[in-house]
mmCIF file of C-alpha atoms in Angstrom:
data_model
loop_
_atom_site.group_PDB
_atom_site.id
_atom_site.type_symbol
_atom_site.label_atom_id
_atom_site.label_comp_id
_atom_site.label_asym_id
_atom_site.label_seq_id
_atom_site.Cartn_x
_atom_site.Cartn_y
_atom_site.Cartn_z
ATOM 1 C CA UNK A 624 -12.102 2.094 12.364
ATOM 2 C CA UNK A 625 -10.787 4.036 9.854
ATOM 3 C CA UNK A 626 -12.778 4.192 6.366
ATOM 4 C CA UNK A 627 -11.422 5.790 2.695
ATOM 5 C CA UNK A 628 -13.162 6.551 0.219
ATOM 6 C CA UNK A 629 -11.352 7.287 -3.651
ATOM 7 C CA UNK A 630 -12.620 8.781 -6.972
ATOM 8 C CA UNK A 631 -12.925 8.653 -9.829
ATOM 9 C CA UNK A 632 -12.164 4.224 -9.847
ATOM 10 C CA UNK A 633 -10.762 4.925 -13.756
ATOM 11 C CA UNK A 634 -9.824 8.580 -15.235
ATOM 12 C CA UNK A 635 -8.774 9.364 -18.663
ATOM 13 C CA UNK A 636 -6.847 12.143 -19.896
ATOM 14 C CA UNK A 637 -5.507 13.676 -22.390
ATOM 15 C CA UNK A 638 -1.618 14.237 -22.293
ATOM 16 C CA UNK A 639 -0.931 17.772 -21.290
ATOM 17 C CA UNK A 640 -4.024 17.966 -19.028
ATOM 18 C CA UNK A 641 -4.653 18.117 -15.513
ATOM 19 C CA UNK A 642 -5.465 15.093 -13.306
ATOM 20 C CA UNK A 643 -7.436 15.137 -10.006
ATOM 21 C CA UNK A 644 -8.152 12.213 -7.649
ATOM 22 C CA UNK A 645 -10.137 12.870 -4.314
ATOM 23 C CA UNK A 646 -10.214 10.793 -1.459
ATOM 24 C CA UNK A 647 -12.625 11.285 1.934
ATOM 25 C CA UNK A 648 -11.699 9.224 5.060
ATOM 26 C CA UNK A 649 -13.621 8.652 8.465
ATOM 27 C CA UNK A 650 -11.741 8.623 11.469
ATOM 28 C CA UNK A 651 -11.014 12.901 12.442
ATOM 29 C CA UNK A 652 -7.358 11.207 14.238
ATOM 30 C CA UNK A 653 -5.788 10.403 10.699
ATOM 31 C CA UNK A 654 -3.234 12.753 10.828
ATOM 32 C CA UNK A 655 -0.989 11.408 8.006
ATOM 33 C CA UNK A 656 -2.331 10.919 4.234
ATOM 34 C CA UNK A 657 0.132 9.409 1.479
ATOM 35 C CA UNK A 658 -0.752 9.212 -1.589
ATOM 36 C CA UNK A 659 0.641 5.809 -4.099
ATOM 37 C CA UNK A 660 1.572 5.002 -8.110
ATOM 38 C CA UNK A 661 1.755 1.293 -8.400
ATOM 39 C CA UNK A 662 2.751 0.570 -11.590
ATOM 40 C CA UNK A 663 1.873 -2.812 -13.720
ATOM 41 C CA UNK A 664 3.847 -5.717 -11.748
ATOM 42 C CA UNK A 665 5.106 -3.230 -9.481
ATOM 43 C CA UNK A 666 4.961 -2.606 -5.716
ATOM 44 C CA UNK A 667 3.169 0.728 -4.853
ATOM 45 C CA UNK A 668 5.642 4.168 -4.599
ATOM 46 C CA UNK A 669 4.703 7.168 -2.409
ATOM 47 C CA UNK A 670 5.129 9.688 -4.339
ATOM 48 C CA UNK A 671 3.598 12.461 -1.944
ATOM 49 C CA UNK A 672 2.401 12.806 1.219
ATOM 50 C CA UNK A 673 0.588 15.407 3.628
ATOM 51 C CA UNK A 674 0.091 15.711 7.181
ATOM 52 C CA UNK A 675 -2.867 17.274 8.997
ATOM 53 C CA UNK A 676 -0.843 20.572 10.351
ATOM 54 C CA UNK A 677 -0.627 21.417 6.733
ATOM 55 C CA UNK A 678 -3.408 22.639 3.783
ATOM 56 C CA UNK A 679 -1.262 22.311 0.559
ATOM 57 C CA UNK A 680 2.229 20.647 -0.633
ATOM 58 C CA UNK A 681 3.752 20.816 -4.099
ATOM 59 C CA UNK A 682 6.499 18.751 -5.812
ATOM 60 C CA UNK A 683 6.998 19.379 -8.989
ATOM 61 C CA UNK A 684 3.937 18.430 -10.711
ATOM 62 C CA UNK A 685 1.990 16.787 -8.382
ATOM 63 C CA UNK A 686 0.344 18.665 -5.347
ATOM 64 C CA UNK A 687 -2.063 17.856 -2.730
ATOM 65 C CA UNK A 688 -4.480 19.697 -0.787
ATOM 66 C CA UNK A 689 -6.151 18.404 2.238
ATOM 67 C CA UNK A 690 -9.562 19.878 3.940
ATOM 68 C CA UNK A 691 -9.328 18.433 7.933
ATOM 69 C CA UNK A 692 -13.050 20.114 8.437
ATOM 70 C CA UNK A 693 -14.466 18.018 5.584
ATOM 71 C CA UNK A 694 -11.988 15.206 6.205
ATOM 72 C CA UNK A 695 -10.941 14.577 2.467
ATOM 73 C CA UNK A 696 -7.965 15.290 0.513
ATOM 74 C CA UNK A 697 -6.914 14.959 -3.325
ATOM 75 C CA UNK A 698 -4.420 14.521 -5.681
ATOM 76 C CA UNK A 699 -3.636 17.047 -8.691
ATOM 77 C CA UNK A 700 -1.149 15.809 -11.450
ATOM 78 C CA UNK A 701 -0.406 18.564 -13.920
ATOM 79 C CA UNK A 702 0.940 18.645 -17.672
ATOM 80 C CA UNK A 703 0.316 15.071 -17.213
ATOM 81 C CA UNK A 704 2.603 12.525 -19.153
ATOM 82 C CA UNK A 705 2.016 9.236 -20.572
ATOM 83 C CA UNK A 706 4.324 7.556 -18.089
ATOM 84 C CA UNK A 707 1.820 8.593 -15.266
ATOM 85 C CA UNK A 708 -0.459 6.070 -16.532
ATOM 86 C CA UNK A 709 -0.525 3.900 -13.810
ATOM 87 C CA UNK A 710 -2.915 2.996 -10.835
ATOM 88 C CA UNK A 711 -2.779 5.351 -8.093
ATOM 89 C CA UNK A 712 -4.028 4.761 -3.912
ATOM 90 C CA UNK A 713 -4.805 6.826 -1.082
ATOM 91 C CA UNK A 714 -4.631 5.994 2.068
ATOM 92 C CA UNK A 715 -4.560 7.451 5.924
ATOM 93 C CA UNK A 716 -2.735 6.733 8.385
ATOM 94 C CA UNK A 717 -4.137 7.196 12.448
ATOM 95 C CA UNK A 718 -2.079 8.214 14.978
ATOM 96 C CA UNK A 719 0.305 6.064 16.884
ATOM 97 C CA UNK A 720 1.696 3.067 15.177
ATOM 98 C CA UNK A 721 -1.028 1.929 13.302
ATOM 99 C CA UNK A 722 -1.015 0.929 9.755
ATOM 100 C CA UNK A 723 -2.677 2.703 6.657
ATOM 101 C CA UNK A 724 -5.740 2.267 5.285
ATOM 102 C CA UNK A 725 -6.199 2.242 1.424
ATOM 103 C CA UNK A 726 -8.469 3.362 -0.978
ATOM 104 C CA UNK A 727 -9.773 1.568 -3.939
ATOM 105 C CA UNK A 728 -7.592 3.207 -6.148
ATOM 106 C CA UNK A 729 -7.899 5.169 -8.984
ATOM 107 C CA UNK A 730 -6.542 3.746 -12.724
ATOM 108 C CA UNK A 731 -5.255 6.745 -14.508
ATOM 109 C CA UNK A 732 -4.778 6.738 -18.410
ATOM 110 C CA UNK A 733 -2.815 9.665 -19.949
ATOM 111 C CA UNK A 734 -3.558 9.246 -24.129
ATOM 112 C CA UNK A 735 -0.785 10.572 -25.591
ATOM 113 C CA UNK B 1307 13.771 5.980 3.003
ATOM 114 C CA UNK B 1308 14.157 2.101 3.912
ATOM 115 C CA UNK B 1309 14.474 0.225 0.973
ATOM 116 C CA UNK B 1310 13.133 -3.594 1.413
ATOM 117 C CA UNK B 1311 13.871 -6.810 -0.707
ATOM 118 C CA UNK B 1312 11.018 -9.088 -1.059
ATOM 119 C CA UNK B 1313 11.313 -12.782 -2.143
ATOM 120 C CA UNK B 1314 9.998 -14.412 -4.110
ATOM 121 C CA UNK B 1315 8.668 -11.963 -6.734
ATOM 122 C CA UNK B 1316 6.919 -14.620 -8.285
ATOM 123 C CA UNK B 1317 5.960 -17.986 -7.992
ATOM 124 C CA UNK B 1318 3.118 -20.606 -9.229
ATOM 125 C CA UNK B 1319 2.625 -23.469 -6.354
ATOM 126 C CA UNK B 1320 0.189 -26.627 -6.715
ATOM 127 C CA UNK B 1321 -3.206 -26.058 -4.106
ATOM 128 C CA UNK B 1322 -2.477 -27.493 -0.716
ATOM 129 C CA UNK B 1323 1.408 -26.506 -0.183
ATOM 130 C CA UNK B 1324 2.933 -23.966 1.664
ATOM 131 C CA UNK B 1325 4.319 -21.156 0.235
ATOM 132 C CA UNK B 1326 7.506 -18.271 3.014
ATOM 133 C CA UNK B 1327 7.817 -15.010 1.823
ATOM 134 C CA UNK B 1328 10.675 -13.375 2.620
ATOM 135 C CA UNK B 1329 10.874 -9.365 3.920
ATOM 136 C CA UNK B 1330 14.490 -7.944 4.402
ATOM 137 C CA UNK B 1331 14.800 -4.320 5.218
ATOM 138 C CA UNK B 1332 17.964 -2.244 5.196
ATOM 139 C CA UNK B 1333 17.695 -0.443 8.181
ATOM 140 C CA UNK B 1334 16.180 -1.199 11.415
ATOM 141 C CA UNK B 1335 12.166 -0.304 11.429
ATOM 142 C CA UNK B 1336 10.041 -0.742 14.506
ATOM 143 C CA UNK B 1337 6.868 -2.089 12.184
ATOM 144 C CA UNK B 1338 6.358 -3.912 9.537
ATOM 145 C CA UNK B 1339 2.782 -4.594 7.731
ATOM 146 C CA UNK B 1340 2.180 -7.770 5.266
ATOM 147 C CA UNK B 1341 -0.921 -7.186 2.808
ATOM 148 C CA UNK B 1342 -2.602 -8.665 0.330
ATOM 149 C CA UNK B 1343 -3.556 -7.445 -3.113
ATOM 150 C CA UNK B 1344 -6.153 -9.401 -5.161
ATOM 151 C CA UNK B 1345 -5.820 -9.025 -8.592
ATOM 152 C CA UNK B 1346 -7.405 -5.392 -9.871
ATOM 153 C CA UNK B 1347 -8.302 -3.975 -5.558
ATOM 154 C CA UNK B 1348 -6.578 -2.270 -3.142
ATOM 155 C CA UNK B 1349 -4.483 -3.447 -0.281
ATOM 156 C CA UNK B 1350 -5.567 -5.505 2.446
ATOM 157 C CA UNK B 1351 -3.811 -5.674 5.660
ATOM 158 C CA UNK B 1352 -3.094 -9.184 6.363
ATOM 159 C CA UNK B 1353 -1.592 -8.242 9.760
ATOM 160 C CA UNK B 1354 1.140 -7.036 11.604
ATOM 161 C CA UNK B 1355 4.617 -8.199 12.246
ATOM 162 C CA UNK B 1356 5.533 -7.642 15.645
ATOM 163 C CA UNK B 1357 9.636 -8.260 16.830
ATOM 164 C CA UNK B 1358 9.496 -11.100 19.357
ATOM 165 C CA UNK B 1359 6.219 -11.557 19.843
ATOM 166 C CA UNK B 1360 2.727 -13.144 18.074
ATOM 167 C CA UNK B 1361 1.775 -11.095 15.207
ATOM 168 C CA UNK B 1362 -1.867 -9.212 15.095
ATOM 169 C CA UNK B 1363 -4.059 -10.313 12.717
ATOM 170 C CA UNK B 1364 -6.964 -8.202 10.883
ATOM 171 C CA UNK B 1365 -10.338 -9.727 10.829
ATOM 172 C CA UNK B 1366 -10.102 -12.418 8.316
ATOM 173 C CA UNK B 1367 -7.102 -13.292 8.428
ATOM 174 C CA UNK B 1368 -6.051 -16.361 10.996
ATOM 175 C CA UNK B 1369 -2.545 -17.622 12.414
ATOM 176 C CA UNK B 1370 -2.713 -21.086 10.949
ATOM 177 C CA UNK B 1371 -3.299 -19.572 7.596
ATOM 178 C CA UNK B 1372 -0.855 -16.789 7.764
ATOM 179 C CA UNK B 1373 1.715 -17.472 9.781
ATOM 180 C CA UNK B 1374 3.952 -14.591 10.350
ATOM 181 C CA UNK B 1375 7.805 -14.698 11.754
ATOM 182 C CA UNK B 1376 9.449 -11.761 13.072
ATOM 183 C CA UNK B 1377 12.815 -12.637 14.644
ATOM 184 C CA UNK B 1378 14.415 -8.958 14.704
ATOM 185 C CA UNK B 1379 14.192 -4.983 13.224
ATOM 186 C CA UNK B 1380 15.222 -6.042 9.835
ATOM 187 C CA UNK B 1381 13.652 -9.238 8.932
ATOM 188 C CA UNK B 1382 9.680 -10.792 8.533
ATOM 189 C CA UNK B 1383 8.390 -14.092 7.046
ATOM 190 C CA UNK B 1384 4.904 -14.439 5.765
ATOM 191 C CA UNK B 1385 3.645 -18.025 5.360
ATOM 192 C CA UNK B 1386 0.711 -18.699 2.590
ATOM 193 C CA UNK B 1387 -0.514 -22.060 3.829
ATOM 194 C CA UNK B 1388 -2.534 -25.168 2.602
ATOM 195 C CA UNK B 1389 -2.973 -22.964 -0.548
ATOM 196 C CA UNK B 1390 -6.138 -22.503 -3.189
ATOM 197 C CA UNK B 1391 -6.734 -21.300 -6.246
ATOM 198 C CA UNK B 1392 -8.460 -18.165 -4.007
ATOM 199 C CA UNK B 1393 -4.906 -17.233 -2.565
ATOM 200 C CA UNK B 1394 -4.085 -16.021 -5.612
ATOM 201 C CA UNK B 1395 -3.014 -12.656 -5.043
ATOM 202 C CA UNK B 1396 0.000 -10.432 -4.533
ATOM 203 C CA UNK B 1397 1.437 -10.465 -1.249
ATOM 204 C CA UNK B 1398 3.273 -7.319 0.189
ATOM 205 C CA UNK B 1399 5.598 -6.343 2.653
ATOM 206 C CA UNK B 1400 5.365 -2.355 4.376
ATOM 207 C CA UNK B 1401 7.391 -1.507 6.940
ATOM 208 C CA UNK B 1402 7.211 2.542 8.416
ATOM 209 C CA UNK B 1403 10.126 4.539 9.015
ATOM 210 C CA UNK B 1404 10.851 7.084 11.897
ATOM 211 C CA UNK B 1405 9.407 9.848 9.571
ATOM 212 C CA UNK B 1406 6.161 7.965 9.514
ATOM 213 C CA UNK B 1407 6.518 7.239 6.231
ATOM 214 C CA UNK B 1408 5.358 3.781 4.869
ATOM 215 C CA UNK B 1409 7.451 2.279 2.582
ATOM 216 C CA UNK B 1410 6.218 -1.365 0.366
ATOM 217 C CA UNK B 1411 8.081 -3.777 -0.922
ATOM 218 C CA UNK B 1412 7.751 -4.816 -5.097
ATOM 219 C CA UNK B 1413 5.743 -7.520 -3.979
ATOM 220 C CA UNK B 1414 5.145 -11.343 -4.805
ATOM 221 C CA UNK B 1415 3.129 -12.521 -7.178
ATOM 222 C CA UNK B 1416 1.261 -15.786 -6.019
ATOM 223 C CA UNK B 1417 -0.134 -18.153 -8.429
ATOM 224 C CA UNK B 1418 -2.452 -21.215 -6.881
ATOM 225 C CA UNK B 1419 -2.949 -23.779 -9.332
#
């Protein structure tokens, strides 16, 4: 079955600098990777997502790039912000109506 | 997306009682996913919720344990039973929508004392 891999497990920035998580998974049929800010007491949020027919996608800050030869993908979070402290998953998601697998996660810290 | 309403969102029960979790979703959605989250890891699929039929379970996780309801599109039970301190955890509904996205509910927060 499908395996994920995520690092850094804790990253600390400074506000104003650039974040990047990576993530490596297993199974070469993912074909869907979302990417997750759960927030203390909170239920995880998608905040962006990729699918294997494309490289790169953007939204606003946050972008992520995914390598289908390697089979790992990351998370960039730019100018970042104190309120982006929070804990952050991958997962991937095979083909057909199967459910995601997760990552670790990743706690991010943004010192203001 | 499909926006889901998960009760409780919190609750502290005495070891050896039962514990339904309620999943309501807006909008019809073909599957829906309960997992677990131990305090400080990731997910864990508990299983999933299939509409009229048994649920499928992940290794480790058993029926008389977890029973799961799924009476229609909109609408899942998860059942924590005979509970222990070590069921502890937060327990969340996912459901995925026709865009193949997956969307969680805020979870609840289970307390075994």
């Amino acid at each position: 079955g499908e395996n994920v891999e995520q690092h850094p497990s804790t990253l600390s920035v400074q506000e104003g600098d650039s974040a990047v998580i990576k993530c490596t998974y297993s199974d070469s049929a993912s074909n869907y990777f979302p990417w997750y800010k759960q927030e203390l007491g909170k239920g995880p949020q998608l905040i962006i997502d990729i699918r294997s027919n494309v490289g790169e996608k953007k939204d606003q800050r946050i972008a992520v790039t995914l390598n289908k030869t390697a089979k790992h993908f990351s998370l960039h979070i730019t100018e970042t912000q104190p309120e982006d402290s929070a804990v952050y998953f991958c997962a991937a998601g095979p083909s057909g109506n199967t459910p995601l697998v997760f990552g670790k996660g990743t706690r991010l810290s943004v010192i203001a | 997306s499909a926006v889901i309403s998960q009760k409780p969102s919190r609750d502290i029960c005495q070891r050896g009682t039962s514990l339904t979790i309620q999943c309501q979703v807006d909008s019809q959605v073909t599957m829906m996913f309960w997992y677990r989250q131990q305090p400080g890891q990731s997910l864990t699929l508990i299983a999933t919720a299939n509409q009229g039929s048994e649920a499928t379970y992940e290794s480790g996780f058993v029926i008389d344990k977890f029973p799961i309801s799924r009476p229609n599109l909109t609408f899942s039970t998860l059942t924590v039973s005979n509970m222990s301190p070590e069921d502890s955890s937060i327990y969340l509904c996912s459901v995925r929508t026709a865009n193949y996205g997956y969307t969680f509910g805020s979870g609840t927060r289970l307390t075994v004392v």
